[in-house]
Coordinates of C-alpha atoms in Angstrom, one line a residue:
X19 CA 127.5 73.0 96.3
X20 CA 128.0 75.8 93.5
X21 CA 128.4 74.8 89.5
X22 CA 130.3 77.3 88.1
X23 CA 130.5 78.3 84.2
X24 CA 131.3 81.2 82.5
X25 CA 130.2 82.7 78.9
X26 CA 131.5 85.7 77.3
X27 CA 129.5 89.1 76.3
X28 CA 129.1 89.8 72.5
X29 CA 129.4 93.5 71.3
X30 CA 125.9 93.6 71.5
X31 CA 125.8 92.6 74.8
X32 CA 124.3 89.2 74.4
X33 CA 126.2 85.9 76.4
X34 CA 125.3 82.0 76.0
X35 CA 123.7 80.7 78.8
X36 CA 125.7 77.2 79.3
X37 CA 123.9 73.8 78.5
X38 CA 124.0 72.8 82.2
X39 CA 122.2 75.4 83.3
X40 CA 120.0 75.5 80.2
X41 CA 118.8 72.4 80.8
X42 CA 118.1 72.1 84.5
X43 CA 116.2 75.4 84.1
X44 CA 114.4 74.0 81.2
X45 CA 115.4 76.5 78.4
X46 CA 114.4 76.0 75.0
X47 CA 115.2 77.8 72.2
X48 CA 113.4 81.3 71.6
X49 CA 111.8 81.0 75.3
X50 CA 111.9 84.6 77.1
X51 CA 113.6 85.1 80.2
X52 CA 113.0 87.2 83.3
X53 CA 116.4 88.7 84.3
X54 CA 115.9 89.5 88.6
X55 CA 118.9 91.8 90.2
X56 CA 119.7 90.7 93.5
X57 CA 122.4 93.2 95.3
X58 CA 125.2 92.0 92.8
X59 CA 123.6 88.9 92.2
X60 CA 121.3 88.3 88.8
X61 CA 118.4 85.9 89.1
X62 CA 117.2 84.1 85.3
X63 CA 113.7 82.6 85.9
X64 CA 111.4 81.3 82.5
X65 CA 108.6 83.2 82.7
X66 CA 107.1 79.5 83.2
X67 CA 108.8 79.9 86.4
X68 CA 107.8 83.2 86.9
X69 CA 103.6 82.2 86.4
X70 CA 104.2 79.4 88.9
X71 CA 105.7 82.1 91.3
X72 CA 103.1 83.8 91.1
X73 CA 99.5 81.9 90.7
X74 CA 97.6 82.5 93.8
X75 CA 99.5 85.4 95.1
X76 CA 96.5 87.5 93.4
X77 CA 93.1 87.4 94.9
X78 CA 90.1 87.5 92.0
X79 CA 87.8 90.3 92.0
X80 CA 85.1 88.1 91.6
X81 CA 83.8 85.6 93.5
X82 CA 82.3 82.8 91.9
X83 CA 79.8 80.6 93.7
X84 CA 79.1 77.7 91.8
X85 CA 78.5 74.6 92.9
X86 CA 78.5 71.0 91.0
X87 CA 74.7 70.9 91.5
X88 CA 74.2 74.1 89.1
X89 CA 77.0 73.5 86.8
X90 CA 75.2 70.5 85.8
X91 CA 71.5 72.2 86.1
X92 CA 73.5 75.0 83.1
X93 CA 74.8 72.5 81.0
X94 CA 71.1 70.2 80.7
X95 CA 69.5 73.4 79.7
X96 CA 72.3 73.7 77.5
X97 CA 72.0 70.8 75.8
X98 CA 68.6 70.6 75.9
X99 CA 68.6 74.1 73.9
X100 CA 70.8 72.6 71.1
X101 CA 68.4 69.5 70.7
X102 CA 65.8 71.3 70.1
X103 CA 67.6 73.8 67.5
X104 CA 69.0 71.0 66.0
X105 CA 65.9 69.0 65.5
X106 CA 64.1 72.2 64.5
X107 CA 61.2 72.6 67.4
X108 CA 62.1 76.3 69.2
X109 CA 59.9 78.5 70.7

């Protein structure tokens, strides 16, 4: 079933978009909006929206293989490098 409300366009071609709709679509104040035409129809997505749309849709260039094993292996020598800058004993 369709909700529909109605606004009026200012001279300067701005409209309010009702509260209903504001809120179900989770619009705050001074959030951008994408504006999608449809045929005759107008789409208004947050760009929130929009990021969800679209994560994954983009394959990185790069293809990262790190596993747990070497993550940790990176971050000893890390810390291991800061103790011994802290506590003054470096190569």
């Amino acid at each position: 079933m369709f909700n529909t409300y109605s606004s009026t366009v200012t001279t300067k071609g701005q409209a309010t978009i009702p509260a209903p709709i504001r809120k179900k679509l989770g619009i705050k104040p001074g959030e951008k909006l994408i504006f999608e035409r449809n045929g005759q129809n107008v789409v208004i997505k947050t760009h929130t929206q929009l990021v969800n749309e679209l994560y994954g849709s983009l394959k990185p260039k790069i293809k990262v293989k790190y596993t747990d094993k070497k993550a940790n292996k990176a971050i000893e020598k890390f810390v291991a490098g800061e103790y011994l800058k802290f506590h003054g004993k470096t190569d």
